[in-house]
mmCIF file of C-alpha atoms and ligand atoms in Angstrom:
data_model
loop_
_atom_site.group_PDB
_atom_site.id
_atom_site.type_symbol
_atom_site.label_atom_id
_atom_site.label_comp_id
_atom_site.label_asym_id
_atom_site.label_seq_id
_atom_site.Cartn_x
_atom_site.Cartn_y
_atom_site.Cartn_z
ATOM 1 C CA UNK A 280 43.761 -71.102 14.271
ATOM 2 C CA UNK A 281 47.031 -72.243 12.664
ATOM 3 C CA UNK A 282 48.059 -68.637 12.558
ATOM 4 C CA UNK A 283 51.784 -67.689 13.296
ATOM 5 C CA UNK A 284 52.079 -65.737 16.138
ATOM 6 C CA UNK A 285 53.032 -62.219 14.288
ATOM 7 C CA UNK A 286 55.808 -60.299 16.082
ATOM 8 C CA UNK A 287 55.119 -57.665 18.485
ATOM 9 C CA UNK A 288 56.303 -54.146 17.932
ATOM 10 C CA UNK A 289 56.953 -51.681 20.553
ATOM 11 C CA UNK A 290 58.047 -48.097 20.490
ATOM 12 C CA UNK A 291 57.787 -44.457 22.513
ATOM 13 C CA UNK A 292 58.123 -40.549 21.690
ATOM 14 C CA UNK A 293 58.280 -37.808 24.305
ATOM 15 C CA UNK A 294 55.214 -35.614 24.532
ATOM 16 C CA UNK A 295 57.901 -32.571 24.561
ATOM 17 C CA UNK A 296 57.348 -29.489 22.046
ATOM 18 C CA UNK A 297 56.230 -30.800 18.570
ATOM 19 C CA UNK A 298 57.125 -33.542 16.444
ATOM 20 C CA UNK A 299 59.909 -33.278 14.220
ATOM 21 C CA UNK A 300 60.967 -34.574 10.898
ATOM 22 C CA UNK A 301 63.381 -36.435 12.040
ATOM 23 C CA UNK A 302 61.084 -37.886 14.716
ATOM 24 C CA UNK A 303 58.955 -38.681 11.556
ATOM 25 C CA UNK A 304 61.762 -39.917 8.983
ATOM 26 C CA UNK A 305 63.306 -42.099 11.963
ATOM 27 C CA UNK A 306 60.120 -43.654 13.914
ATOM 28 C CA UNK A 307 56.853 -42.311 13.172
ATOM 29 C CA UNK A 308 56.528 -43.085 9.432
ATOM 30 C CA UNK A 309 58.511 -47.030 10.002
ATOM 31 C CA UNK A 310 55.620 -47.774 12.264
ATOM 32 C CA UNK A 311 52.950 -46.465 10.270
ATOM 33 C CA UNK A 312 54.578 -48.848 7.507
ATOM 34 C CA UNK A 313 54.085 -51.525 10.210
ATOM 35 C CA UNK A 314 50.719 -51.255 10.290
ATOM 36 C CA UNK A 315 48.936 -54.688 9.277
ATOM 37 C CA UNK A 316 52.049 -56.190 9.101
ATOM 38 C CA UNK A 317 53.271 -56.473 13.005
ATOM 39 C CA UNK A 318 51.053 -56.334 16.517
ATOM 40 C CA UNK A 319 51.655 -53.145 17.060
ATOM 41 C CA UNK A 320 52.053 -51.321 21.222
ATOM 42 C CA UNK A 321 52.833 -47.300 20.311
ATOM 43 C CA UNK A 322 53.354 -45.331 23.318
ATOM 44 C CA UNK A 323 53.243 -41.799 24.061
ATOM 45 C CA UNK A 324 55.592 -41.573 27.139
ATOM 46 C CA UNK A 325 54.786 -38.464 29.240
ATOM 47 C CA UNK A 326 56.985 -40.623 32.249
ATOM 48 C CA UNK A 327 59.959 -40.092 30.770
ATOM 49 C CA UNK A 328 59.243 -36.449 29.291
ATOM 50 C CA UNK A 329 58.922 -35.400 33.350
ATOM 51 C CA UNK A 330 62.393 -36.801 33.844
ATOM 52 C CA UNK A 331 63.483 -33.679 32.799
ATOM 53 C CA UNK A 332 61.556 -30.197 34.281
ATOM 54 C CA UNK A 333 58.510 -29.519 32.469
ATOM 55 C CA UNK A 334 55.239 -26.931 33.047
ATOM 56 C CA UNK A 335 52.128 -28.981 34.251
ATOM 57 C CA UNK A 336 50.016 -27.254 31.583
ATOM 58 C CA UNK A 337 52.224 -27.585 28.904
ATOM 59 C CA UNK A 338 53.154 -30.687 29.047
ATOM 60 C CA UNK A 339 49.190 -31.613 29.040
ATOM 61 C CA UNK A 340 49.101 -29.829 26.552
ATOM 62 C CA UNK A 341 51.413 -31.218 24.602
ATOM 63 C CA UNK A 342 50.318 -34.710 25.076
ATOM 64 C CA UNK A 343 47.314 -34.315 23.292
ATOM 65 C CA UNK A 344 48.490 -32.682 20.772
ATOM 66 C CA UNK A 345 51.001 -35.860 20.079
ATOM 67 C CA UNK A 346 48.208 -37.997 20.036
ATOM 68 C CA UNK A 347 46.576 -35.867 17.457
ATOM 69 C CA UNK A 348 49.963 -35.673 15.505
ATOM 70 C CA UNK A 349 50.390 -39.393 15.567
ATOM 71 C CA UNK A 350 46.167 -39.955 14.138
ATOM 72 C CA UNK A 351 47.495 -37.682 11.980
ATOM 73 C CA UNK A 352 50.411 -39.165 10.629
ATOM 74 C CA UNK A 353 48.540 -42.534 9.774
ATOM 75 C CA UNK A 354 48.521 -44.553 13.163
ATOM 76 C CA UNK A 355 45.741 -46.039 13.319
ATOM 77 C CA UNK A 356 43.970 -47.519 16.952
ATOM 78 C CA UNK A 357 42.230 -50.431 14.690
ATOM 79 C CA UNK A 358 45.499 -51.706 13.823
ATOM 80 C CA UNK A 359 47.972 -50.802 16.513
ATOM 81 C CA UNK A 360 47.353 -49.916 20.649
ATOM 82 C CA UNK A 361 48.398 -45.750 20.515
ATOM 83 C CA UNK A 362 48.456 -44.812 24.552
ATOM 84 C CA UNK A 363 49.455 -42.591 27.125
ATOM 85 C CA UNK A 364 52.446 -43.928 29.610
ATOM 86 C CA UNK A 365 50.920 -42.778 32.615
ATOM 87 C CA UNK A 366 47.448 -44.355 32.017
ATOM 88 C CA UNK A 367 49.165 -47.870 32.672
ATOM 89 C CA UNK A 368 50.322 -48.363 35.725
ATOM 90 C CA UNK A 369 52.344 -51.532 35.065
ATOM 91 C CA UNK A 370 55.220 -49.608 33.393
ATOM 92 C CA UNK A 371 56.098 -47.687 36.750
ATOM 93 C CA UNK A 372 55.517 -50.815 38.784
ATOM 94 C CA UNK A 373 57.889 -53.058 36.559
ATOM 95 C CA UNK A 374 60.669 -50.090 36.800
ATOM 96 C CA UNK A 375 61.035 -50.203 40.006
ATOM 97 C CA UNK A 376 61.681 -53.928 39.941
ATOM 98 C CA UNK A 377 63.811 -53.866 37.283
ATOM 99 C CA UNK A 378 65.532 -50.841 39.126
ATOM 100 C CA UNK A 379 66.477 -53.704 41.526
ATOM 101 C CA UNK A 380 68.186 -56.150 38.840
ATOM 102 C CA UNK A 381 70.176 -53.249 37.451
ATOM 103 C CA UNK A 382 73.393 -52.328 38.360
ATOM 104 C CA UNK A 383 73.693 -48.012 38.233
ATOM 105 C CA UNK A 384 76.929 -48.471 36.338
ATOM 106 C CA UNK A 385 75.329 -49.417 33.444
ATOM 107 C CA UNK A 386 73.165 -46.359 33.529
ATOM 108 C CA UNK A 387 76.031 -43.759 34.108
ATOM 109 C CA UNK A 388 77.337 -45.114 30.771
ATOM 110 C CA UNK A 389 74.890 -44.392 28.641
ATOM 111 C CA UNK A 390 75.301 -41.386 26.414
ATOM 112 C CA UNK A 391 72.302 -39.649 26.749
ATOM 113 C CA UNK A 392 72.220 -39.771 30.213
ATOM 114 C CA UNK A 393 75.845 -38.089 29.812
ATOM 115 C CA UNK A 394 75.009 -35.530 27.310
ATOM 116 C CA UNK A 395 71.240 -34.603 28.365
ATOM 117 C CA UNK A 396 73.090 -34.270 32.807
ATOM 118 C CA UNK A 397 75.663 -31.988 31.254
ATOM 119 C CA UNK A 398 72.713 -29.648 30.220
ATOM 120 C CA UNK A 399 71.090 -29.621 33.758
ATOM 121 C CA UNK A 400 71.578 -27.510 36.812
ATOM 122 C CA UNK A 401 70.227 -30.440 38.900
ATOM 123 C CA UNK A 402 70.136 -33.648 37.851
ATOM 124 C CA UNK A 403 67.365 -35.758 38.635
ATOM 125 C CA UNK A 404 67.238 -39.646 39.265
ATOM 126 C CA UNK A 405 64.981 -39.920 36.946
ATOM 127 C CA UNK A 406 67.323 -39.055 34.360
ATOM 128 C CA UNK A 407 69.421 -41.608 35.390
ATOM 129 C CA UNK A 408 67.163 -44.303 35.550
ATOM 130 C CA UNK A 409 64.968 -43.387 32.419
ATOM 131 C CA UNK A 410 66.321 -46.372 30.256
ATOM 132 C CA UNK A 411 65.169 -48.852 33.014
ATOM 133 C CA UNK A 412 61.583 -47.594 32.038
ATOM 134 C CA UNK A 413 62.209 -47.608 28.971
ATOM 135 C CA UNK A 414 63.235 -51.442 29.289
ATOM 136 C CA UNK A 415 60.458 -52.284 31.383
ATOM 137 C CA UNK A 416 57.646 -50.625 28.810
ATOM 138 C CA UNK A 417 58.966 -53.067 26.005
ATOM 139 C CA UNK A 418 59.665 -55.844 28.439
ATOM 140 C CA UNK A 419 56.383 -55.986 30.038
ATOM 141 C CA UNK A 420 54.754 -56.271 26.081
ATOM 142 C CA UNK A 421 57.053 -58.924 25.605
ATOM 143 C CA UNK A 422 57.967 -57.276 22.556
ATOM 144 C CA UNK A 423 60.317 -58.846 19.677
ATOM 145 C CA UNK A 424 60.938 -55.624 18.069
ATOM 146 C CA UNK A 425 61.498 -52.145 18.801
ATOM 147 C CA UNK A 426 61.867 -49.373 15.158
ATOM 148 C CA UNK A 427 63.817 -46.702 16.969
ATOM 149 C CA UNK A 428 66.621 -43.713 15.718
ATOM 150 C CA UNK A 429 69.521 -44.434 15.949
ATOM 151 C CA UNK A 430 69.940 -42.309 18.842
ATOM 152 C CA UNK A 431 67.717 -45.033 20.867
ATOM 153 C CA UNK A 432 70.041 -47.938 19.880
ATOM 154 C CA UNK A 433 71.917 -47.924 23.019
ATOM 155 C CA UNK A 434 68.856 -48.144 25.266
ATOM 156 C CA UNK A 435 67.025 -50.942 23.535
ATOM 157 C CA UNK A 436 70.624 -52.679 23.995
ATOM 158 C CA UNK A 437 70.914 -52.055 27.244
ATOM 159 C CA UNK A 438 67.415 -53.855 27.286
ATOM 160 C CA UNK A 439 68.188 -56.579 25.679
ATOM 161 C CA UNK A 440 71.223 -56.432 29.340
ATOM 162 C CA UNK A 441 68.777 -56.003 32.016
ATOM 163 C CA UNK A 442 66.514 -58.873 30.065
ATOM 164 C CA UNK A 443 69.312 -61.366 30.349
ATOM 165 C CA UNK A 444 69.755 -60.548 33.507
ATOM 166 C CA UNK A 445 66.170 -60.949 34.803
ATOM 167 C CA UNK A 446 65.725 -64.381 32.987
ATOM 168 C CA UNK A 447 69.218 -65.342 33.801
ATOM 169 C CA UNK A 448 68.479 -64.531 38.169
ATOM 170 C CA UNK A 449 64.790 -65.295 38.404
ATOM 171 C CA UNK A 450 63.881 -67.678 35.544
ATOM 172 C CA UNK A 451 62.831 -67.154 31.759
ATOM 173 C CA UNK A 452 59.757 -64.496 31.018
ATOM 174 C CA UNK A 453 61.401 -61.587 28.952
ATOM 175 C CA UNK A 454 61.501 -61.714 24.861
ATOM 176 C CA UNK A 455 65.175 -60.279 24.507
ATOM 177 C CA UNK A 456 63.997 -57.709 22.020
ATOM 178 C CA UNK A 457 65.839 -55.844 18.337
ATOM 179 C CA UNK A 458 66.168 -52.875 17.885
ATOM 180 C CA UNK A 459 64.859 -52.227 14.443
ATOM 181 C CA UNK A 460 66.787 -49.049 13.168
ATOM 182 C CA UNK A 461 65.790 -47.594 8.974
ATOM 183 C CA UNK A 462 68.654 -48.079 6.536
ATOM 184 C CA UNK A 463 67.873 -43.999 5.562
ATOM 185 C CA UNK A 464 66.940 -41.521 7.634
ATOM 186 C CA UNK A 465 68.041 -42.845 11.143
ATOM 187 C CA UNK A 466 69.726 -39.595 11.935
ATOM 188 C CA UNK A 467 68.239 -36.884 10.460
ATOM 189 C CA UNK A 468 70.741 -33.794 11.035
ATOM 190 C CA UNK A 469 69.997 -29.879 11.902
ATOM 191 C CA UNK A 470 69.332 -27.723 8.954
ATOM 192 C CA UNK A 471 71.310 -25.196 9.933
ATOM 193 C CA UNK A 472 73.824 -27.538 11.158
ATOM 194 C CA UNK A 473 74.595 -30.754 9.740
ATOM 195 C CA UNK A 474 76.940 -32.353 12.916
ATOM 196 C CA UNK A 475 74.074 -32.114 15.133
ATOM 197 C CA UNK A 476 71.009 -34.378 15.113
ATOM 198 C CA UNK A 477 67.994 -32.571 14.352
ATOM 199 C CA UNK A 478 65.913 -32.317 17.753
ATOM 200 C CA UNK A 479 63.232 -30.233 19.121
ATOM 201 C CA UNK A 480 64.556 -28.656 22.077
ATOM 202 C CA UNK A 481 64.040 -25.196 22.861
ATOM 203 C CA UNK A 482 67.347 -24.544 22.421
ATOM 204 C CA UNK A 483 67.479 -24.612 18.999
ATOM 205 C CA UNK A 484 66.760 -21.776 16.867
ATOM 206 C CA UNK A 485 64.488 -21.268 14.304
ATOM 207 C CA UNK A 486 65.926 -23.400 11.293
ATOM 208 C CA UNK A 487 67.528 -26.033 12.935
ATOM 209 C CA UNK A 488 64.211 -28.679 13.223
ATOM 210 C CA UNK A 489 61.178 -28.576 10.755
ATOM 211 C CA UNK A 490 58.071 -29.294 12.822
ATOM 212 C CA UNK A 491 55.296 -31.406 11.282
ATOM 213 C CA UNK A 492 53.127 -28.612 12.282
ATOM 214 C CA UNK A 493 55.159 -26.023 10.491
ATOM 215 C CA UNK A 494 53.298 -23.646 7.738
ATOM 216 C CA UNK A 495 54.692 -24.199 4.070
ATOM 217 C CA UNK A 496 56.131 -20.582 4.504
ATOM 218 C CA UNK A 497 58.472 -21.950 7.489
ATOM 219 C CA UNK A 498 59.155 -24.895 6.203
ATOM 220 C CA UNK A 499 60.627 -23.197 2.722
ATOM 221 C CA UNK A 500 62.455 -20.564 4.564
ATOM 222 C CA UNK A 501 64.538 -22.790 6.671
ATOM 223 C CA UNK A 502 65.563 -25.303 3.772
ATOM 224 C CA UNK A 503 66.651 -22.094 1.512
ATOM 225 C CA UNK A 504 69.261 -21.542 4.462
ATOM 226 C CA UNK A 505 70.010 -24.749 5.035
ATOM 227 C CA UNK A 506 73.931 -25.609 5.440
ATOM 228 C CA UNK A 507 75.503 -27.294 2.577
ATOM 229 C CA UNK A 508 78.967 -26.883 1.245
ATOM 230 C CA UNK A 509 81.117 -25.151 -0.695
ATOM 231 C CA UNK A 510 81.381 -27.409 -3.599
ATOM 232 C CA UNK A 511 78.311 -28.128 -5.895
ATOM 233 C CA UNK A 512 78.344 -32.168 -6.442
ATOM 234 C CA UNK A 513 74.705 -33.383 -5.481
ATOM 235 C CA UNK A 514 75.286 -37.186 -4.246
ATOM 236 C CA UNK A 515 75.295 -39.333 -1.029
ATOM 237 C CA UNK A 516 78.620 -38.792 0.899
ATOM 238 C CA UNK A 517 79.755 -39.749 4.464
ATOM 239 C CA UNK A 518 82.395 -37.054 4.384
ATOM 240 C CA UNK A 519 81.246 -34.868 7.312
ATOM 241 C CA UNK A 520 82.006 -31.785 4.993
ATOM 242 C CA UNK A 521 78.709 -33.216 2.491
ATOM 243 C CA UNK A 522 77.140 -34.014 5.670
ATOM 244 C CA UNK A 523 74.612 -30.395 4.642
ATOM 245 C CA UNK A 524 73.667 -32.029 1.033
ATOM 246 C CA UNK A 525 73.685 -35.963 2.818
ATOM 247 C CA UNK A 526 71.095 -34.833 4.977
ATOM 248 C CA UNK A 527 68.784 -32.838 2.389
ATOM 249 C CA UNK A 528 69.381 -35.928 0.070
ATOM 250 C CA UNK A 529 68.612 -38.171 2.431
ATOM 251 C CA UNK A 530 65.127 -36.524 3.724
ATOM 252 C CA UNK A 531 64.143 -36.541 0.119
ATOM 253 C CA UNK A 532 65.105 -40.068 -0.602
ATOM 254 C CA UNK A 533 63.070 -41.215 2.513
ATOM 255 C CA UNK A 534 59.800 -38.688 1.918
ATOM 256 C CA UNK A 535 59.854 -40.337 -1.586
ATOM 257 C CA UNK A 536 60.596 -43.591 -1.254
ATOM 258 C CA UNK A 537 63.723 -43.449 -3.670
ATOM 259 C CA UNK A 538 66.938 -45.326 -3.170
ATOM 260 C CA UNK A 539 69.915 -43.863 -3.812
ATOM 261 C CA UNK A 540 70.754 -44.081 -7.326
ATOM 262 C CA UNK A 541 67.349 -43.077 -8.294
ATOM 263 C CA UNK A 542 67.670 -39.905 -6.070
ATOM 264 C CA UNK A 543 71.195 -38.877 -6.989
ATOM 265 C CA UNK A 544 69.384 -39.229 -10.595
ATOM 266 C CA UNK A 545 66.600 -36.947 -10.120
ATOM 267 C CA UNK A 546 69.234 -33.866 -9.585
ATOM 268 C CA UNK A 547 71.451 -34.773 -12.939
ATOM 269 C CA UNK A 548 71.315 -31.131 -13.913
ATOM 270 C CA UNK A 549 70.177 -29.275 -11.470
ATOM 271 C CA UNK A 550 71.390 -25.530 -10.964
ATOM 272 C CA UNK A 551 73.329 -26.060 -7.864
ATOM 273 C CA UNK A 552 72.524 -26.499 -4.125
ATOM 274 C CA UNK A 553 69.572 -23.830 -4.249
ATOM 275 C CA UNK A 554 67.892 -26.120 -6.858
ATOM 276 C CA UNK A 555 68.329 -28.696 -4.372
ATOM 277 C CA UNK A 556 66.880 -26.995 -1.526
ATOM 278 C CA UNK A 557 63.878 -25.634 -3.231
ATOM 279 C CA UNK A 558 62.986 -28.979 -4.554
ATOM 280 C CA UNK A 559 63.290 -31.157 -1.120
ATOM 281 C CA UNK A 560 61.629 -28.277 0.382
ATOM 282 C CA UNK A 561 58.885 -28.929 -2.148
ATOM 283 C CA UNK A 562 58.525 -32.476 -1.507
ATOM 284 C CA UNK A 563 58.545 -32.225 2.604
ATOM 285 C CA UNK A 564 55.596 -29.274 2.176
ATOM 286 C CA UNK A 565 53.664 -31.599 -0.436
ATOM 287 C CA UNK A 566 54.116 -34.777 2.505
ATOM 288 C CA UNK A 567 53.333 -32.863 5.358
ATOM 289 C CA UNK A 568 50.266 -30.826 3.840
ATOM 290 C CA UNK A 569 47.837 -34.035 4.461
ATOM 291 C CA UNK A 570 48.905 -34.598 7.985
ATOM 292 C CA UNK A 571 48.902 -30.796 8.830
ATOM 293 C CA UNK A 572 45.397 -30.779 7.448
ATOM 294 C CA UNK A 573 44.186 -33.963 9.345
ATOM 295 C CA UNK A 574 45.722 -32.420 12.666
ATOM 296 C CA UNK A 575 44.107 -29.592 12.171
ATOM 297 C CA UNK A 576 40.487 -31.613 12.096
ATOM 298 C CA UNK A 577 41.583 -33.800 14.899
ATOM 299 C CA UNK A 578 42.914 -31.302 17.347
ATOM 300 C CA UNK A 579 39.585 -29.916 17.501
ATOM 301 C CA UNK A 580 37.762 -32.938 19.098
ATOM 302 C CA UNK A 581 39.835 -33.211 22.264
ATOM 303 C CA UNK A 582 36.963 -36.251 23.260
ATOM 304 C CA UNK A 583 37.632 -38.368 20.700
ATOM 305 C CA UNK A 584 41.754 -38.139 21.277
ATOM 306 C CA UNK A 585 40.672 -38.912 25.330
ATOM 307 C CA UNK A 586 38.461 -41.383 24.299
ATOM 308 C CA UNK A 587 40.973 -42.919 21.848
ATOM 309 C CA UNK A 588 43.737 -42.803 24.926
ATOM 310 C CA UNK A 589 41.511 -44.234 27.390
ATOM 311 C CA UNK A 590 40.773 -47.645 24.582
ATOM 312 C CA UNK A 591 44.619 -47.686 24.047
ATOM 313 C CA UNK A 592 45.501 -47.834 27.892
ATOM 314 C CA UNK A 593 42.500 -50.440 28.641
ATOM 315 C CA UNK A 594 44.152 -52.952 25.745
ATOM 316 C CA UNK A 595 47.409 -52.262 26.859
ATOM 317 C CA UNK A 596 46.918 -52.856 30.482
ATOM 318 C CA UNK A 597 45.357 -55.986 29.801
ATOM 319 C CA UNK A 598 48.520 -57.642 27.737
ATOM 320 C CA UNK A 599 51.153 -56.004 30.412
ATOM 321 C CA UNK A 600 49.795 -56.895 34.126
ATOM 322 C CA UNK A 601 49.405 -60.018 34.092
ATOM 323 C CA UNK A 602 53.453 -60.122 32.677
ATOM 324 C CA UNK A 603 54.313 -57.681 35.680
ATOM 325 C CA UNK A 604 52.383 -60.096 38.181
ATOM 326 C CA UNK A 605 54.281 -63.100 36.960
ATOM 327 C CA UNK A 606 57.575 -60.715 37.201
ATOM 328 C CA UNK A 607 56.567 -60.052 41.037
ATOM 329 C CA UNK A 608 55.954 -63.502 41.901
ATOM 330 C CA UNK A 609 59.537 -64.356 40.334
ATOM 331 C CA UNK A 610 60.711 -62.300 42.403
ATOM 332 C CA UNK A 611 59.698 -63.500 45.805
ATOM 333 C CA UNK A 612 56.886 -60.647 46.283
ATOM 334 C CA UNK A 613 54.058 -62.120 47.816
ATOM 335 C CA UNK A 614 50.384 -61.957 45.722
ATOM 336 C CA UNK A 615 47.726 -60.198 48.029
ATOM 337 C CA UNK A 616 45.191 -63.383 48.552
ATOM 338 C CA UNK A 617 41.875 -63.268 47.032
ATOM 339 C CA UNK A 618 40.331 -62.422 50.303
ATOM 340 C CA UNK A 619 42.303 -60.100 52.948
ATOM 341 C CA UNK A 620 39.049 -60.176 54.961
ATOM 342 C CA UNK A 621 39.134 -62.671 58.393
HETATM 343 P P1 AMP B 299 61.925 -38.520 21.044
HETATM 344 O O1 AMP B 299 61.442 -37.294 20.358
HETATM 345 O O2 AMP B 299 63.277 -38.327 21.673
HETATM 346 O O3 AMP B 299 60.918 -39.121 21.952
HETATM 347 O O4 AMP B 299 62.169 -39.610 19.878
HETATM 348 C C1 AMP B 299 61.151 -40.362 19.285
HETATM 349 C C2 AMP B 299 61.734 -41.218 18.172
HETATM 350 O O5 AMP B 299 62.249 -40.414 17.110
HETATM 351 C C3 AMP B 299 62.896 -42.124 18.617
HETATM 352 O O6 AMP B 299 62.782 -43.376 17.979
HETATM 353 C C4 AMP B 299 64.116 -41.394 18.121
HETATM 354 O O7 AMP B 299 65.210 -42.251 17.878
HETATM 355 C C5 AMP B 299 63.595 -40.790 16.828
HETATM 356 N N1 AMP B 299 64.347 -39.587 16.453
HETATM 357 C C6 AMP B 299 64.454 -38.444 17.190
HETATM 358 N N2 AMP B 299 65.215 -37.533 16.543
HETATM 359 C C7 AMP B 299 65.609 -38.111 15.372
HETATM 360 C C8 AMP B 299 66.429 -37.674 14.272
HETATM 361 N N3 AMP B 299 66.980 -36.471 14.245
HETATM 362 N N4 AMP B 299 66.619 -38.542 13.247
HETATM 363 C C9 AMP B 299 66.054 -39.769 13.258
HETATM 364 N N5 AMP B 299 65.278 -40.236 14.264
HETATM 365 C C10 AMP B 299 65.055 -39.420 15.314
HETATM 366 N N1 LIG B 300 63.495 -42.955 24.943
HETATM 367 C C1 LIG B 300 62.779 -42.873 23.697
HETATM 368 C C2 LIG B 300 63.098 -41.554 23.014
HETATM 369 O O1 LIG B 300 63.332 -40.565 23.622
HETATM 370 C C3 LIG B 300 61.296 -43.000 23.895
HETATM 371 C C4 LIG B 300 60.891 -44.315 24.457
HETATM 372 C C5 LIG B 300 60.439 -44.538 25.730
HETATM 373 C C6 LIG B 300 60.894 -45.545 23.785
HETATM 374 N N2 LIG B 300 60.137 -45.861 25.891
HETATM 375 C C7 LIG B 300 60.409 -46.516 24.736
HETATM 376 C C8 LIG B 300 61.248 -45.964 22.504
HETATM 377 C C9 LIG B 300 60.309 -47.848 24.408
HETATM 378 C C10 LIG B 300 61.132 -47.314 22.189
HETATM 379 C C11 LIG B 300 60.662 -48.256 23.125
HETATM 380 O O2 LIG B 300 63.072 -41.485 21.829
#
């Protein structure tokens, strides 16, 4: 009693192929860091992974192996709800209605919509209506903040849009949510090249992402060729040519914890960029050798993931239907009565 109400975090990541460092440096390690702090809703969203074509198997597959990833990387299901999309049926039911308070202009603006149809042979409507699920899973947790990339920005915006709009037609329910987006490390970039966000599609070659999962031998090899730069001054820069030595600086200043003078300082004397390389390379092996190692345990007791999923889904269903009930009745549906028998 007499306790503030502390605020409610939600966020997602796509059960698709592993889980990068940039998936880490821009979400993953923020809401471990959240942890005891916030009431915490972490969501593995296999919904919107099928919006583009996946294999049945693989994609199972991959789910679990998220969860395990996410145990791994410090997430813990004492202190936060960690669950599967699918498990709670709320989030579907709440997209279609919000489907029906959102106009489809807003959706054919969005960027990723634009980039990831461009890629497609046939686009499906899922694709276009994947930030409407996205706004109803935070919506229907009532959530005050959401610790995204800054590649999500956009979406949690658009949100914030359909929100209004909801409150604004039917009456007030939603929390118009922030998007919570890291100082450092919000866009971690390609290793092998630095004007393209680092992300784990397939059709990236080797090099390009470093995968949590990734042996110390893989990891080392693809920051010795990383792109940098023809010059040899080691500092923070936003000119896109130092964008190469920006991004290795800027891993290393988020795996450690450093701010920017303190980083920049580390490297007084350093023999050039393959100093530099060899030495973030070094840090992102020593961070990542823990979590590998726990994955490796966890992995191995599919049961306990499942059983952890199943606890997730059961305390997330319970906060989020009774909000899409209320958002039904607001709407003019009409409840099922308690007794349909005559
Ligand atoms: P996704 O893998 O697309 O489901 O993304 C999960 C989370 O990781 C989202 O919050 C993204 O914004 C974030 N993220 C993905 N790629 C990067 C990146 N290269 N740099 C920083 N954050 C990222
Ligand atoms: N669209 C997000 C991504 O690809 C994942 C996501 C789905 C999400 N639902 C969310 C993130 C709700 C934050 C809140 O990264």
């Amino acid at each position: 009693m007499g306790q503030t109400a502390r605020p409610r975090v939600f966020s997602g990541i796509q059960p698709t192929s592993g889980v990068t460092l940039g998936n880490y440096i821009g979400a993953i390690k923020n809401w471990v860091d959240f942890q005891g702090q916030k009431d915490n809703l972490f969501c593995l969203v296999d919904l919107h992974a099928i919006t583009i074509k996946q294999d049945p198997a693989e994609l199972r597959a991959r789910t679990r192996e998220l969860m395990a990833m996410l145990l791994a990387c410090g997430l813990d299901p004492a202190r936060s709800i960690v669950f599967l999309q699918s498990h709670v049926r709320a989030h579907t039911e709440a997209a279609w209605l919000l489907n029906c308070v959102t106009p489809i202009g807003w959706l054919q603006k969005m960027t990723q919509f634009k980039d990831k149809s461009v890629k497609q042979e046939s686009v499906l409507t899922g694709l276009l209506t994947y930030p409407v699920l996205m706004a109803a899973d935070i919506l229907i947790y009532k959530a005050n903040e959401v610790p995204v990339g800054e590649d999500q920005k956009q979406h949690v915006e658009l949100t914030r849009n359909i929100a209004e709009r909801f409150n604004g037609l039917f009456g007030e329910l939603f929390v118009i949510p922030e998007p919570v987006i890291p100082k450092l490390g919000a866009r971690i970039m390609g290793l092998d090249d630095p004007s393209t966000k680092m992300s784990k599609s397939s059709a990236h070659k080797p090099g390009h992402a470093i995968f949590l999962s990734d042996s110390a031998d893989t990891i080392l090899r693809a920051f010795k060729r990383a792109v940098t730069d023809s010059g040899g001054e080691i500092r923070f820069s936003d000119d896109p040519l130092k964008a190469g030595v920006n991004n290795l600086l800027t891993i290393y200043a988020t795996i450690t914890g450093k701010d920017r003078v303190n980083v920049e300082a580390d490297f007084i004397g350093a023999r050039g960029y393959g100093d530099l390389k060899l030495r973030v390379a070094e840090t992102v092996i020593e961070a990542l050798r823990p979590i590998r190692e726990r994955y490796e345990a966890l992995i191995k007791e599919p049961a306990n993931l499942d059983a952890n999923m199943r606890r997730g889904a059961e305390a997330a269903a319970a906060i989020s239907e009774p909000i899409v009930r209320q958002m039904k009745e607001m709407m003019g549906l009409t409840p099922a009565q308690p007794s349909l028998s005559v």
